[in-house]
Each structure stands twice: as C-alpha cells, then as structure tokens.
Amino acid sequence: MDLTPIWLTLKLAGITTVLLLAIGLPVAWWLSRGRSLFKIIIEAIITMPLVLPPSVLGFYLLLAFSPQHGPGKWLLRTFDIQFVFSFPGLVLASVIYSMPFMMGPIKSALQQLPPSLSQASHSLGKSRWQTFIHVLVPNIKPSLLTAIVLTFAHTLGEFGVVLMIGGNIPNVTRVASIAVYDAVEQMDYGTANTYSMILFAITFILVISVFIFNRYQLKSPLE
Amino acid sequence: MISIDIEKKLKTYQGEQRLKIALQLPEGSITKIYGPSGAGKTTFLKIIAGFVKPEKGIIKTADETWLNTDSKIFLPPQKRKAGFVFQDYALFPNMTLQEHLEYATTDKAWIKRLLDIGRLENLVIHKPEYLSGGQQQRLAILRALAIKPKLLLMDEPFSAIDAKMKMTLITKLKTLFDELATTVLIVSHNQQELEMIPGEELNIP
C-alpha cells in the first residue's frame, strides 16, 4: 500500500493552511473595517472559488502559469519556478481555492466584536496593530479555530483544481483524492477504498473536534 | 483649558438632527452633561476622544490642536489619550481584571492604588464574565484612569453601581481628579445620579 498520496495531501493541506492564516488574518481584518466599493470587489474575488467550478479556476491557472507564455514564462526565466505540474503549483491553487474558508469566519467574527473594544484599546494609546494582536484576535478564537480546520479539511478534499494544474504525477502531485480517482479508473476498488476511508476518517475527526471544542471550551463570551 | 466647538449631523429615529456644542473646560474642572436618550451625548464624547469625526469643528487643548476640520487636522485617539469610560464598559473578554490594568500601564504601584479605590483587590484573577455589573463598571473606570489621563470622558459611569458604593467611589475619585488635575466630562440621562458631584452643568436638548 503506497501511502505517499496521503502524506502529500496532508503536507499540501498543512502548508496551505499556514500560508492562508498568515494572509487571511490581516486581509480579513482589513475587509472587516468599512465597506468601500474596492473592498467589496476584492471580497467578491476572494469568494469566487466558492461558487466557481474548480475546473474553471484550474483551467485559468493552467493558462496563466504555463511555462510557454505569460506570467509562467516570466517566472520560469526569472526565478526558475514552475507552477504547472509541480507541488508549488498545487499550493498556489489551494491557497486561492481555500481562501474563502479562511477569510469568511474570521471576517464575520471581527465584525461582530463591538467597536468599543478597539476604541477602548486606542484610547489607552495602543496602536491598531497592538489592538489587533492583544484584543481582537484573542476574542475571536472559536472562529479562528473553525477557519483553520475548515481550510485544512477543504484542502484535503480538493480534486478538480488540483488535477487541472498538478496533473497526476506520483510522489509529486498525486494527492489522495486523485489517487482515489486513479484507482477507480484502473478498477482497483480495494486501494480506492483504503484512501477514501483514511480521508473520511481524518475529515470526520477534524470536523467533530471543532464542534466539541467550540461547544465546551471556547464559546466566545460575546456571542 | 480645553476648548471645543463642534457640529455633527445625527441620524435618529426621528430623522436628522444637528448636534452643535461649544464648550470651554478649564483644567481640572468637572462638567456634567445631561440630556434625553438619543440627544447625542455619547457621540459628543466620542468626537472628543477621536472615535467619531464631526462635519465641522475645532478641539484644542492648552498645547495641542486635536481637531480642526478647516485645516484638516485630526489627531488619532492614540495621541489624544483621553480616558474613556464606555456605557457598555467595553471590557476585554480575554483579559483578567489585573491584565486589563497591566495592558494600560506598567506602573505597579498605581495599579495597586486603583484597585484600592475600586475595591477590587480580591478579584484580580477574574475575567469580566465572572464579575457583576457593578464590578465591571468599576473596572471600566479604573482602566480609563490607569493611563493618568489629562481628560477623562465618562459615559453613564455609575449606572450599575449601588448607592453606597457610589458614595465612597465618588469621594475617592474626586481626590484622584484633584491630584492628577484631570479635566472630567460626565454624561448621564439622569440628573439625580450626579447630584453629589460638584461641577458645571450642561444640557443637550
């Protein structure tokens, strides 16, 4: 039994989640303050992967990062990076594809905090950044956890976008969901079942632990 | 001396209203502001603290201009450092009572003194959700005082504190205000509530 697709999937989900947390927190904070047209457009773009067929997103990523032309050619020449049919490409696609799952819960949690919390902190002379780190983030912990787990779990379940940009290269881009598809294609139902069961178990444990944790531990006192 | 002259449109359920206040606050003075709900009392305090921008206005302290809409001066709340006691307390749910004060100041002796004034010494390890309404309100007052503000803005600051506690608290606060030469603005919808505090009175209709 080759477990590489499982490890690859976990590695992809882990890296994507860490990257999205770093990008998602400040962007969600920025989006949560004010409603300018520019912000609405950015938010719409971030939310698009939620409703767009993954193959559409994958197709355009494939075009954009193909080494023959456009940004893909430039990246290959300047930095020697190739996104198409490579692991970094999977990470890039996953970051874009899972972005709404990180951004949504964090943004709405920040919006639900009373404005007087930030105001109180500002009146004590604390900067916006200090306020964000010491006051806002600690008070959205339940939503933060939900966002992290949803992003991780959603990346585990990616198929279309990953297949389009990454293909099906063993040990490089063949993640578990693709390995399942591949096994079924070859009528190897036993292997397909093993991968499926492992994915099912991991996602179930993840989702249920969030529910339990949020119920007993971290119910926000502001909710 | 702090001089304030501001104008701001208010959107209320009765339609649009205009809040227009001109006021001089001598250093170390106490001014009590009354007015019905929705008259703009809270908005007025928030304009002074820098949380809300008025359409037109000037706010000047002895040595700084905080706001001048004509010359586009707007000093952020962080630089005004006006102590603010919020009507909803605005306590930080993630911090214990002690952490609230330590977030505001590093002066340990001052924290000890404040805890004594608010009679909250025995509750320092508790987070706001485990404090009663009155205790939360006292903490909100202490947190605002922790930065030794030159100007203290209090929005309905005694509404949840019982009469006996209020008497002792106000006596101690008055001593503290004198000591720090703090200029104080207190807002209330209930004139009786502030009877025992001396000071100028202003009515917002």
mmCIF file with all atom_site columns, N, CA, C and O in Angstrom, chain A residues 114-128 130-135 138-139 141 219 221-222, chain B residues 46 51-52 77-79 81-84 86 88-95 100 102-104 129 143-144 147:
data_model
loop_
_atom_site.group_PDB
_atom_site.id
_atom_site.type_symbol
_atom_site.label_atom_id
_atom_site.label_alt_id
_atom_site.label_comp_id
_atom_site.label_asym_id
_atom_site.label_entity_id
_atom_site.label_seq_id
_atom_site.pdbx_PDB_ins_code
_atom_site.Cartn_x
_atom_site.Cartn_y
_atom_site.Cartn_z
_atom_site.occupancy
_atom_site.B_iso_or_equiv
_atom_site.pdbx_formal_charge
_atom_site.auth_seq_id
_atom_site.auth_comp_id
_atom_site.auth_asym_id
_atom_site.auth_atom_id
_atom_site.pdbx_PDB_model_num
ATOM 1   N N  . PRO A 1 114 ? -17.853 44.268 19.314 1.00 0.00 ? 114 PRO A N  1
ATOM 2   C CA . PRO A 1 114 ? -18.324 45.647 19.419 1.00 0.00 ? 114 PRO A CA 1
ATOM 3   C C  . PRO A 1 114 ? -17.192 46.631 19.104 1.00 0.00 ? 114 PRO A C  1
ATOM 4   O O  . PRO A 1 114 ? -16.060 46.396 19.534 1.00 0.00 ? 114 PRO A O  1
ATOM 5   N N  . PRO A 1 115 ? -17.482 47.708 18.355 1.00 0.00 ? 115 PRO A N  1
ATOM 6   C CA . PRO A 1 115 ? -16.417 48.665 18.027 1.00 0.00 ? 115 PRO A CA 1
ATOM 7   C C  . PRO A 1 115 ? -15.780 49.278 19.262 1.00 0.00 ? 115 PRO A C  1
ATOM 8   O O  . PRO A 1 115 ? -14.633 49.720 19.221 1.00 0.00 ? 115 PRO A O  1
ATOM 9   N N  . SER A 1 116 ? -16.522 49.278 20.387 1.00 0.00 ? 116 SER A N  1
ATOM 10  C CA . SER A 1 116 ? -15.966 49.903 21.588 1.00 0.00 ? 116 SER A CA 1
ATOM 11  C C  . SER A 1 116 ? -14.728 49.164 22.106 1.00 0.00 ? 116 SER A C  1
ATOM 12  O O  . SER A 1 116 ? -13.905 49.752 22.806 1.00 0.00 ? 116 SER A O  1
ATOM 13  N N  . LEU A 1 117 ? -14.564 47.881 21.750 1.00 0.00 ? 117 LEU A N  1
ATOM 14  C CA . LEU A 1 117 ? -13.361 47.163 22.200 1.00 0.00 ? 117 LEU A CA 1
ATOM 15  C C  . LEU A 1 117 ? -12.098 47.798 21.611 1.00 0.00 ? 117 LEU A C  1
ATOM 16  O O  . LEU A 1 117 ? -11.146 48.085 22.337 1.00 0.00 ? 117 LEU A O  1
ATOM 17  N N  . SER A 1 118 ? -12.116 48.024 20.289 1.00 0.00 ? 118 SER A N  1
ATOM 18  C CA . SER A 1 118 ? -10.956 48.672 19.660 1.00 0.00 ? 118 SER A CA 1
ATOM 19  C C  . SER A 1 118 ? -10.806 50.092 20.174 1.00 0.00 ? 118 SER A C  1
ATOM 20  O O  . SER A 1 118 ? -9.702  50.550 20.451 1.00 0.00 ? 118 SER A O  1
ATOM 21  N N  . GLN A 1 119 ? -11.940 50.774 20.292 1.00 0.00 ? 119 GLN A N  1
ATOM 22  C CA . GLN A 1 119 ? -11.881 52.167 20.748 1.00 0.00 ? 119 GLN A CA 1
ATOM 23  C C  . GLN A 1 119 ? -11.260 52.267 22.136 1.00 0.00 ? 119 GLN A C  1
ATOM 24  O O  . GLN A 1 119 ? -10.420 53.135 22.395 1.00 0.00 ? 119 GLN A O  1
ATOM 25  N N  . ALA A 1 120 ? -11.652 51.336 23.021 1.00 0.00 ? 120 ALA A N  1
ATOM 26  C CA . ALA A 1 120 ? -11.095 51.348 24.378 1.00 0.00 ? 120 ALA A CA 1
ATOM 27  C C  . ALA A 1 120 ? -9.586  51.177 24.316 1.00 0.00 ? 120 ALA A C  1
ATOM 28  O O  . ALA A 1 120 ? -8.834  51.879 25.001 1.00 0.00 ? 120 ALA A O  1
ATOM 29  N N  . SER A 1 121 ? -9.140  50.249 23.486 1.00 0.00 ? 121 SER A N  1
ATOM 30  C CA . SER A 1 121 ? -7.709  49.999 23.379 1.00 0.00 ? 121 SER A CA 1
ATOM 31  C C  . SER A 1 121 ? -6.978  51.207 22.783 1.00 0.00 ? 121 SER A C  1
ATOM 32  O O  . SER A 1 121 ? -5.910  51.598 23.267 1.00 0.00 ? 121 SER A O  1
ATOM 33  N N  . HIS A 1 122 ? -7.568  51.822 21.759 1.00 0.00 ? 122 HIS A N  1
ATOM 34  C CA . HIS A 1 122 ? -6.951  53.012 21.155 1.00 0.00 ? 122 HIS A CA 1
ATOM 35  C C  . HIS A 1 122 ? -6.846  54.152 22.172 1.00 0.00 ? 122 HIS A C  1
ATOM 36  O O  . HIS A 1 122 ? -5.857  54.868 22.214 1.00 0.00 ? 122 HIS A O  1
ATOM 37  N N  . SER A 1 123 ? -7.889  54.290 22.996 1.00 0.00 ? 123 SER A N  1
ATOM 38  C CA . SER A 1 123 ? -7.870  55.402 23.959 1.00 0.00 ? 123 SER A CA 1
ATOM 39  C C  . SER A 1 123 ? -6.779  55.201 25.015 1.00 0.00 ? 123 SER A C  1
ATOM 40  O O  . SER A 1 123 ? -6.353  56.140 25.677 1.00 0.00 ? 123 SER A O  1
ATOM 41  N N  . LEU A 1 124 ? -6.318  53.952 25.168 1.00 0.00 ? 124 LEU A N  1
ATOM 42  C CA . LEU A 1 124 ? -5.219  53.696 26.109 1.00 0.00 ? 124 LEU A CA 1
ATOM 43  C C  . LEU A 1 124 ? -3.862  53.936 25.446 1.00 0.00 ? 124 LEU A C  1
ATOM 44  O O  . LEU A 1 124 ? -2.820  53.665 26.025 1.00 0.00 ? 124 LEU A O  1
ATOM 45  N N  . GLY A 1 125 ? -3.910  54.414 24.197 1.00 0.00 ? 125 GLY A N  1
ATOM 46  C CA . GLY A 1 125 ? -2.683  54.748 23.496 1.00 0.00 ? 125 GLY A CA 1
ATOM 47  C C  . GLY A 1 125 ? -2.122  53.602 22.667 1.00 0.00 ? 125 GLY A C  1
ATOM 48  O O  . GLY A 1 125 ? -1.020  53.683 22.148 1.00 0.00 ? 125 GLY A O  1
ATOM 49  N N  . LYS A 1 126 ? -2.872  52.500 22.562 1.00 0.00 ? 126 LYS A N  1
ATOM 50  C CA . LYS A 1 126 ? -2.364  51.333 21.833 1.00 0.00 ? 126 LYS A CA 1
ATOM 51  C C  . LYS A 1 126 ? -2.606  51.490 20.326 1.00 0.00 ? 126 LYS A C  1
ATOM 52  O O  . LYS A 1 126 ? -3.682  51.937 19.912 1.00 0.00 ? 126 LYS A O  1
ATOM 53  N N  . SER A 1 127 ? -1.621  51.071 19.551 1.00 0.00 ? 127 SER A N  1
ATOM 54  C CA . SER A 1 127 ? -1.732  51.178 18.091 1.00 0.00 ? 127 SER A CA 1
ATOM 55  C C  . SER A 1 127 ? -2.773  50.187 17.575 1.00 0.00 ? 127 SER A C  1
ATOM 56  O O  . SER A 1 127 ? -3.190  49.285 18.298 1.00 0.00 ? 127 SER A O  1
ATOM 57  N N  . ARG A 1 128 ? -3.127  50.356 16.289 1.00 0.00 ? 128 ARG A N  1
ATOM 58  C CA . ARG A 1 128 ? -4.071  49.418 15.674 1.00 0.00 ? 128 ARG A CA 1
ATOM 59  C C  . ARG A 1 128 ? -3.533  48.005 15.720 1.00 0.00 ? 128 ARG A C  1
ATOM 60  O O  . ARG A 1 128 ? -4.271  47.050 15.943 1.00 0.00 ? 128 ARG A O  1
ATOM 61  N N  . GLN A 1 130 ? -1.247  46.661 17.861 1.00 0.00 ? 130 GLN A N  1
ATOM 62  C CA . GLN A 1 130 ? -1.289  46.141 19.242 1.00 0.00 ? 130 GLN A CA 1
ATOM 63  C C  . GLN A 1 130 ? -2.706  45.716 19.608 1.00 0.00 ? 130 GLN A C  1
ATOM 64  O O  . GLN A 1 130 ? -2.932  44.682 20.228 1.00 0.00 ? 130 GLN A O  1
ATOM 65  N N  . THR A 1 131 ? -3.673  46.547 19.199 1.00 0.00 ? 131 THR A N  1
ATOM 66  C CA . THR A 1 131 ? -5.077  46.242 19.464 1.00 0.00 ? 131 THR A CA 1
ATOM 67  C C  . THR A 1 131 ? -5.493  44.953 18.779 1.00 0.00 ? 131 THR A C  1
ATOM 68  O O  . THR A 1 131 ? -6.170  44.102 19.370 1.00 0.00 ? 131 THR A O  1
ATOM 69  N N  . PHE A 1 132 ? -5.055  44.780 17.544 1.00 0.00 ? 132 PHE A N  1
ATOM 70  C CA . PHE A 1 132 ? -5.384  43.586 16.782 1.00 0.00 ? 132 PHE A CA 1
ATOM 71  C C  . PHE A 1 132 ? -4.848  42.335 17.480 1.00 0.00 ? 132 PHE A C  1
ATOM 72  O O  . PHE A 1 132 ? -5.565  41.349 17.671 1.00 0.00 ? 132 PHE A O  1
ATOM 73  N N  . ILE A 1 133 ? -3.580  42.389 17.882 1.00 0.00 ? 133 ILE A N  1
ATOM 74  C CA . ILE A 1 133 ? -2.924  41.218 18.472 1.00 0.00 ? 133 ILE A CA 1
ATOM 75  C C  . ILE A 1 133 ? -3.421  40.921 19.892 1.00 0.00 ? 133 ILE A C  1
ATOM 76  O O  . ILE A 1 133 ? -3.677  39.777 20.243 1.00 0.00 ? 133 ILE A O  1
ATOM 77  N N  . HIS A 1 134 ? -3.567  41.960 20.709 1.00 0.00 ? 134 HIS A N  1
ATOM 78  C CA . HIS A 1 134 ? -3.882  41.729 22.123 1.00 0.00 ? 134 HIS A CA 1
ATOM 79  C C  . HIS A 1 134 ? -5.374  41.719 22.445 1.00 0.00 ? 134 HIS A C  1
ATOM 80  O O  . HIS A 1 134 ? -5.784  41.149 23.454 1.00 0.00 ? 134 HIS A O  1
ATOM 81  N N  . VAL A 1 135 ? -6.170  42.386 21.625 1.00 0.00 ? 135 VAL A N  1
ATOM 82  C CA . VAL A 1 135 ? -7.601  42.476 21.940 1.00 0.00 ? 135 VAL A CA 1
ATOM 83  C C  . VAL A 1 135 ? -8.478  41.733 20.922 1.00 0.00 ? 135 VAL A C  1
ATOM 84  O O  . VAL A 1 135 ? -9.303  40.901 21.292 1.00 0.00 ? 135 VAL A O  1
ATOM 85  N N  . PRO A 1 138 ? -7.468  37.514 20.226 1.00 0.00 ? 138 PRO A N  1
ATOM 86  C CA . PRO A 1 138 ? -7.820  36.597 21.323 1.00 0.00 ? 138 PRO A CA 1
ATOM 87  C C  . PRO A 1 138 ? -9.328  36.443 21.527 1.00 0.00 ? 138 PRO A C  1
ATOM 88  O O  . PRO A 1 138 ? -9.776  35.447 22.081 1.00 0.00 ? 138 PRO A O  1
ATOM 89  N N  . ASN A 1 139 ? -10.106 37.423 21.064 1.00 0.00 ? 139 ASN A N  1
ATOM 90  C CA . ASN A 1 139 ? -11.551 37.331 21.281 1.00 0.00 ? 139 ASN A CA 1
ATOM 91  C C  . ASN A 1 139 ? -12.324 36.727 20.111 1.00 0.00 ? 139 ASN A C  1
ATOM 92  O O  . ASN A 1 139 ? -13.558 36.730 20.108 1.00 0.00 ? 139 ASN A O  1
ATOM 93  N N  . LYS A 1 141 ? -11.171 33.582 19.004 1.00 0.00 ? 141 LYS A N  1
ATOM 94  C CA . LYS A 1 141 ? -10.538 32.259 18.963 1.00 0.00 ? 141 LYS A CA 1
ATOM 95  C C  . LYS A 1 141 ? -11.437 31.156 18.398 1.00 0.00 ? 141 LYS A C  1
ATOM 96  O O  . LYS A 1 141 ? -10.983 30.358 17.577 1.00 0.00 ? 141 LYS A O  1
ATOM 97  N N  . LYS A 1 219 ? -16.432 28.924 23.678 1.00 0.00 ? 219 LYS A N  1
ATOM 98  C CA . LYS A 1 219 ? -17.623 29.722 23.340 1.00 0.00 ? 219 LYS A CA 1
ATOM 99  C C  . LYS A 1 219 ? -17.309 31.165 23.676 1.00 0.00 ? 219 LYS A C  1
ATOM 100 O O  . LYS A 1 219 ? -16.989 31.519 24.793 1.00 0.00 ? 219 LYS A O  1
ATOM 101 N N  . PRO A 1 221 ? -17.493 34.722 24.852 1.00 0.00 ? 221 PRO A N  1
ATOM 102 C CA . PRO A 1 221 ? -18.410 35.371 25.795 1.00 0.00 ? 221 PRO A CA 1
ATOM 103 C C  . PRO A 1 221 ? -19.217 36.474 25.135 1.00 0.00 ? 221 PRO A C  1
ATOM 104 O O  . PRO A 1 221 ? -20.191 36.955 25.698 1.00 0.00 ? 221 PRO A O  1
ATOM 105 N N  . LEU A 1 222 ? -18.832 36.877 23.934 1.00 0.00 ? 222 LEU A N  1
ATOM 106 C CA . LEU A 1 222 ? -19.581 37.943 23.265 1.00 0.00 ? 222 LEU A CA 1
ATOM 107 C C  . LEU A 1 222 ? -20.714 37.405 22.426 1.00 0.00 ? 222 LEU A C  1
ATOM 108 O O  . LEU A 1 222 ? -21.548 38.145 21.926 1.00 0.00 ? 222 LEU A O  1
ATOM 109 N N  . LYS B 2 46  ? -17.509 60.748 22.022 1.00 0.00 ? 46  LYS B N  1
ATOM 110 C CA . LYS B 2 46  ? -16.701 60.010 21.032 1.00 0.00 ? 46  LYS B CA 1
ATOM 111 C C  . LYS B 2 46  ? -15.996 60.948 20.063 1.00 0.00 ? 46  LYS B C  1
ATOM 112 O O  . LYS B 2 46  ? -14.921 60.630 19.561 1.00 0.00 ? 46  LYS B O  1
ATOM 113 N N  . PHE B 2 51  ? -12.989 59.043 18.216 1.00 0.00 ? 51  PHE B N  1
ATOM 114 C CA . PHE B 2 51  ? -13.572 57.839 17.596 1.00 0.00 ? 51  PHE B CA 1
ATOM 115 C C  . PHE B 2 51  ? -14.528 58.204 16.458 1.00 0.00 ? 51  PHE B C  1
ATOM 116 O O  . PHE B 2 51  ? -14.816 57.393 15.593 1.00 0.00 ? 51  PHE B O  1
ATOM 117 N N  . VAL B 2 52  ? -15.062 59.408 16.517 1.00 0.00 ? 52  VAL B N  1
ATOM 118 C CA . VAL B 2 52  ? -16.042 59.857 15.527 1.00 0.00 ? 52  VAL B CA 1
ATOM 119 C C  . VAL B 2 52  ? -15.583 61.219 14.998 1.00 0.00 ? 52  VAL B C  1
ATOM 120 O O  . VAL B 2 52  ? -15.122 62.054 15.771 1.00 0.00 ? 52  VAL B O  1
ATOM 121 N N  . PRO B 2 77  ? -7.053  58.884 18.184 1.00 0.00 ? 77  PRO B N  1
ATOM 122 C CA . PRO B 2 77  ? -7.327  58.658 19.607 1.00 0.00 ? 77  PRO B CA 1
ATOM 123 C C  . PRO B 2 77  ? -6.076  58.271 20.398 1.00 0.00 ? 77  PRO B C  1
ATOM 124 O O  . PRO B 2 77  ? -5.926  58.663 21.554 1.00 0.00 ? 77  PRO B O  1
ATOM 125 N N  . GLN B 2 78  ? -5.172  57.535 19.738 1.00 0.00 ? 78  GLN B N  1
ATOM 126 C CA . GLN B 2 78  ? -3.951  57.086 20.418 1.00 0.00 ? 78  GLN B CA 1
ATOM 127 C C  . GLN B 2 78  ? -3.113  58.256 20.904 1.00 0.00 ? 78  GLN B C  1
ATOM 128 O O  . GLN B 2 78  ? -2.404  58.149 21.900 1.00 0.00 ? 78  GLN B O  1
ATOM 129 N N  . LYS B 2 79  ? -3.173  59.379 20.160 1.00 0.00 ? 79  LYS B N  1
ATOM 130 C CA . LYS B 2 79  ? -2.349  60.535 20.542 1.00 0.00 ? 79  LYS B CA 1
ATOM 131 C C  . LYS B 2 79  ? -3.097  61.454 21.497 1.00 0.00 ? 79  LYS B C  1
ATOM 132 O O  . LYS B 2 79  ? -2.494  62.209 22.235 1.00 0.00 ? 79  LYS B O  1
ATOM 133 N N  . LYS B 2 81  ? -5.137  60.343 23.863 1.00 0.00 ? 81  LYS B N  1
ATOM 134 C CA . LYS B 2 81  ? -5.090  59.603 25.135 1.00 0.00 ? 81  LYS B CA 1
ATOM 135 C C  . LYS B 2 81  ? -6.053  60.169 26.186 1.00 0.00 ? 81  LYS B C  1
ATOM 136 O O  . LYS B 2 81  ? -5.666  60.455 27.314 1.00 0.00 ? 81  LYS B O  1
ATOM 137 N N  . ALA B 2 82  ? -7.305  60.349 25.754 1.00 0.00 ? 82  ALA B N  1
ATOM 138 C CA . ALA B 2 82  ? -8.339  60.753 26.703 1.00 0.00 ? 82  ALA B CA 1
ATOM 139 C C  . ALA B 2 82  ? -8.867  59.475 27.360 1.00 0.00 ? 82  ALA B C  1
ATOM 140 O O  . ALA B 2 82  ? -9.175  58.516 26.657 1.00 0.00 ? 82  ALA B O  1
ATOM 141 N N  . GLY B 2 83  ? -8.945  59.454 28.673 1.00 0.00 ? 83  GLY B N  1
ATOM 142 C CA . GLY B 2 83  ? -9.525  58.290 29.346 1.00 0.00 ? 83  GLY B CA 1
ATOM 143 C C  . GLY B 2 83  ? -10.994 58.198 28.970 1.00 0.00 ? 83  GLY B C  1
ATOM 144 O O  . GLY B 2 83  ? -11.682 59.214 28.912 1.00 0.00 ? 83  GLY B O  1
ATOM 145 N N  . PHE B 2 84  ? -11.470 56.984 28.668 1.00 0.00 ? 84  PHE B N  1
ATOM 146 C CA . PHE B 2 84  ? -12.867 56.862 28.242 1.00 0.00 ? 84  PHE B CA 1
ATOM 147 C C  . PHE B 2 84  ? -13.543 55.730 29.009 1.00 0.00 ? 84  PHE B C  1
ATOM 148 O O  . PHE B 2 84  ? -13.069 54.605 28.999 1.00 0.00 ? 84  PHE B O  1
ATOM 149 N N  . PHE B 2 86  ? -16.753 53.592 28.896 1.00 0.00 ? 86  PHE B N  1
ATOM 150 C CA . PHE B 2 86  ? -17.822 53.315 27.943 1.00 0.00 ? 86  PHE B CA 1
ATOM 151 C C  . PHE B 2 86  ? -19.114 52.910 28.652 1.00 0.00 ? 86  PHE B C  1
ATOM 152 O O  . PHE B 2 86  ? -19.092 52.253 29.693 1.00 0.00 ? 86  PHE B O  1
ATOM 153 N N  . ASP B 2 88  ? -21.134 50.687 27.631 1.00 0.00 ? 88  ASP B N  1
ATOM 154 C CA . ASP B 2 88  ? -21.213 49.216 27.675 1.00 0.00 ? 88  ASP B CA 1
ATOM 155 C C  . ASP B 2 88  ? -19.939 48.618 28.282 1.00 0.00 ? 88  ASP B C  1
ATOM 156 O O  . ASP B 2 88  ? -19.637 47.453 28.078 1.00 0.00 ? 88  ASP B O  1
ATOM 157 N N  . TYR B 2 89  ? -19.172 49.418 28.994 1.00 0.00 ? 89  TYR B N  1
ATOM 158 C CA . TYR B 2 89  ? -17.911 49.075 29.680 1.00 0.00 ? 89  TYR B CA 1
ATOM 159 C C  . TYR B 2 89  ? -16.766 48.766 28.721 1.00 0.00 ? 89  TYR B C  1
ATOM 160 O O  . TYR B 2 89  ? -15.636 49.109 28.999 1.00 0.00 ? 89  TYR B O  1
ATOM 161 N N  . ALA B 2 90  ? -17.069 48.043 27.612 1.00 0.00 ? 90  ALA B N  1
ATOM 162 C CA . ALA B 2 90  ? -16.037 47.679 26.623 1.00 0.00 ? 90  ALA B CA 1
ATOM 163 C C  . ALA B 2 90  ? -14.838 46.995 27.264 1.00 0.00 ? 90  ALA B C  1
ATOM 164 O O  . ALA B 2 90  ? -13.691 47.273 26.926 1.00 0.00 ? 90  ALA B O  1
ATOM 165 N N  . LEU B 2 91  ? -15.111 46.093 28.202 1.00 0.00 ? 91  LEU B N  1
ATOM 166 C CA . LEU B 2 91  ? -14.009 45.331 28.802 1.00 0.00 ? 91  LEU B CA 1
ATOM 167 C C  . LEU B 2 91  ? -13.561 44.259 27.820 1.00 0.00 ? 91  LEU B C  1
ATOM 168 O O  . LEU B 2 91  ? -14.333 43.836 26.957 1.00 0.00 ? 91  LEU B O  1
ATOM 169 N N  . PHE B 2 92  ? -12.304 43.834 27.960 1.00 0.00 ? 92  PHE B N  1
ATOM 170 C CA . PHE B 2 92  ? -11.761 42.826 27.044 1.00 0.00 ? 92  PHE B CA 1
ATOM 171 C C  . PHE B 2 92  ? -12.051 41.434 27.605 1.00 0.00 ? 92  PHE B C  1
ATOM 172 O O  . PHE B 2 92  ? -11.486 41.065 28.640 1.00 0.00 ? 92  PHE B O  1
ATOM 173 N N  . PRO B 2 93  ? -12.891 40.641 26.936 1.00 0.00 ? 93  PRO B N  1
ATOM 174 C CA . PRO B 2 93  ? -13.300 39.344 27.497 1.00 0.00 ? 93  PRO B CA 1
ATOM 175 C C  . PRO B 2 93  ? -12.130 38.393 27.726 1.00 0.00 ? 93  PRO B C  1
ATOM 176 O O  . PRO B 2 93  ? -12.218 37.505 28.568 1.00 0.00 ? 93  PRO B O  1
ATOM 177 N N  . ASN B 2 94  ? -11.018 38.585 26.999 1.00 0.00 ? 94  ASN B N  1
ATOM 178 C CA . ASN B 2 94  ? -9.890  37.660 27.131 1.00 0.00 ? 94  ASN B CA 1
ATOM 179 C C  . ASN B 2 94  ? -8.960  38.006 28.281 1.00 0.00 ? 94  ASN B C  1
ATOM 180 O O  . ASN B 2 94  ? -8.057  37.243 28.592 1.00 0.00 ? 94  ASN B O  1
ATOM 181 N N  . MET B 2 95  ? -9.143  39.155 28.922 1.00 0.00 ? 95  MET B N  1
ATOM 182 C CA . MET B 2 95  ? -8.195  39.579 29.960 1.00 0.00 ? 95  MET B CA 1
ATOM 183 C C  . MET B 2 95  ? -8.806  39.521 31.349 1.00 0.00 ? 95  MET B C  1
ATOM 184 O O  . MET B 2 95  ? -9.980  39.837 31.539 1.00 0.00 ? 95  MET B O  1
ATOM 185 N N  . HIS B 2 100 ? -6.213  43.753 32.492 1.00 0.00 ? 100 HIS B N  1
ATOM 186 C CA . HIS B 2 100 ? -6.779  44.994 31.952 1.00 0.00 ? 100 HIS B CA 1
ATOM 187 C C  . HIS B 2 100 ? -5.919  46.192 32.349 1.00 0.00 ? 100 HIS B C  1
ATOM 188 O O  . HIS B 2 100 ? -5.599  47.047 31.537 1.00 0.00 ? 100 HIS B O  1
ATOM 189 N N  . GLU B 2 102 ? -2.825  46.099 33.579 1.00 0.00 ? 102 GLU B N  1
ATOM 190 C CA . GLU B 2 102 ? -1.441  45.968 33.099 1.00 0.00 ? 102 GLU B CA 1
ATOM 191 C C  . GLU B 2 102 ? -1.331  46.273 31.606 1.00 0.00 ? 102 GLU B C  1
ATOM 192 O O  . GLU B 2 102 ? -0.273  46.667 31.136 1.00 0.00 ? 102 GLU B O  1
ATOM 193 N N  . TYR B 2 103 ? -2.415  46.083 30.892 1.00 0.00 ? 103 TYR B N  1
ATOM 194 C CA . TYR B 2 103 ? -2.418  46.430 29.463 1.00 0.00 ? 103 TYR B CA 1
ATOM 195 C C  . TYR B 2 103 ? -2.336  47.952 29.312 1.00 0.00 ? 103 TYR B C  1
ATOM 196 O O  . TYR B 2 103 ? -1.712  48.466 28.396 1.00 0.00 ? 103 TYR B O  1
ATOM 197 N N  . ALA B 2 104 ? -2.935  48.655 30.275 1.00 0.00 ? 104 ALA B N  1
ATOM 198 C CA . ALA B 2 104 ? -2.984  50.109 30.187 1.00 0.00 ? 104 ALA B CA 1
ATOM 199 C C  . ALA B 2 104 ? -1.731  50.781 30.758 1.00 0.00 ? 104 ALA B C  1
ATOM 200 O O  . ALA B 2 104 ? -1.287  51.814 30.259 1.00 0.00 ? 104 ALA B O  1
ATOM 201 N N  . GLU B 2 129 ? -16.461 38.198 32.548 1.00 0.00 ? 129 GLU B N  1
ATOM 202 C CA . GLU B 2 129 ? -17.714 37.426 32.601 1.00 0.00 ? 129 GLU B CA 1
ATOM 203 C C  . GLU B 2 129 ? -18.027 36.917 34.011 1.00 0.00 ? 129 GLU B C  1
ATOM 204 O O  . GLU B 2 129 ? -19.158 36.544 34.290 1.00 0.00 ? 129 GLU B O  1
ATOM 205 N N  . ARG B 2 143 ? -9.693  51.280 34.505 1.00 0.00 ? 143 ARG B N  1
ATOM 206 C CA . ARG B 2 143 ? -8.869  51.123 33.303 1.00 0.00 ? 143 ARG B CA 1
ATOM 207 C C  . ARG B 2 143 ? -8.641  52.477 32.626 1.00 0.00 ? 143 ARG B C  1
ATOM 208 O O  . ARG B 2 143 ? -7.539  52.780 32.168 1.00 0.00 ? 143 ARG B O  1
ATOM 209 N N  . ALA B 2 144 ? -9.705  53.287 32.601 1.00 0.00 ? 144 ALA B N  1
ATOM 210 C CA . ALA B 2 144 ? -9.565  54.609 31.978 1.00 0.00 ? 144 ALA B CA 1
ATOM 211 C C  . ALA B 2 144 ? -8.595  55.489 32.773 1.00 0.00 ? 144 ALA B C  1
ATOM 212 O O  . ALA B 2 144 ? -7.861  56.295 32.205 1.00 0.00 ? 144 ALA B O  1
ATOM 213 N N  . ILE B 2 147 ? -4.182  55.245 32.725 1.00 0.00 ? 147 ILE B N  1
ATOM 214 C CA . ILE B 2 147 ? -3.226  55.997 31.901 1.00 0.00 ? 147 ILE B CA 1
ATOM 215 C C  . ILE B 2 147 ? -3.024  57.418 32.433 1.00 0.00 ? 147 ILE B C  1
ATOM 216 O O  . ILE B 2 147 ? -2.390  58.243 31.773 1.00 0.00 ? 147 ILE B O  1
#
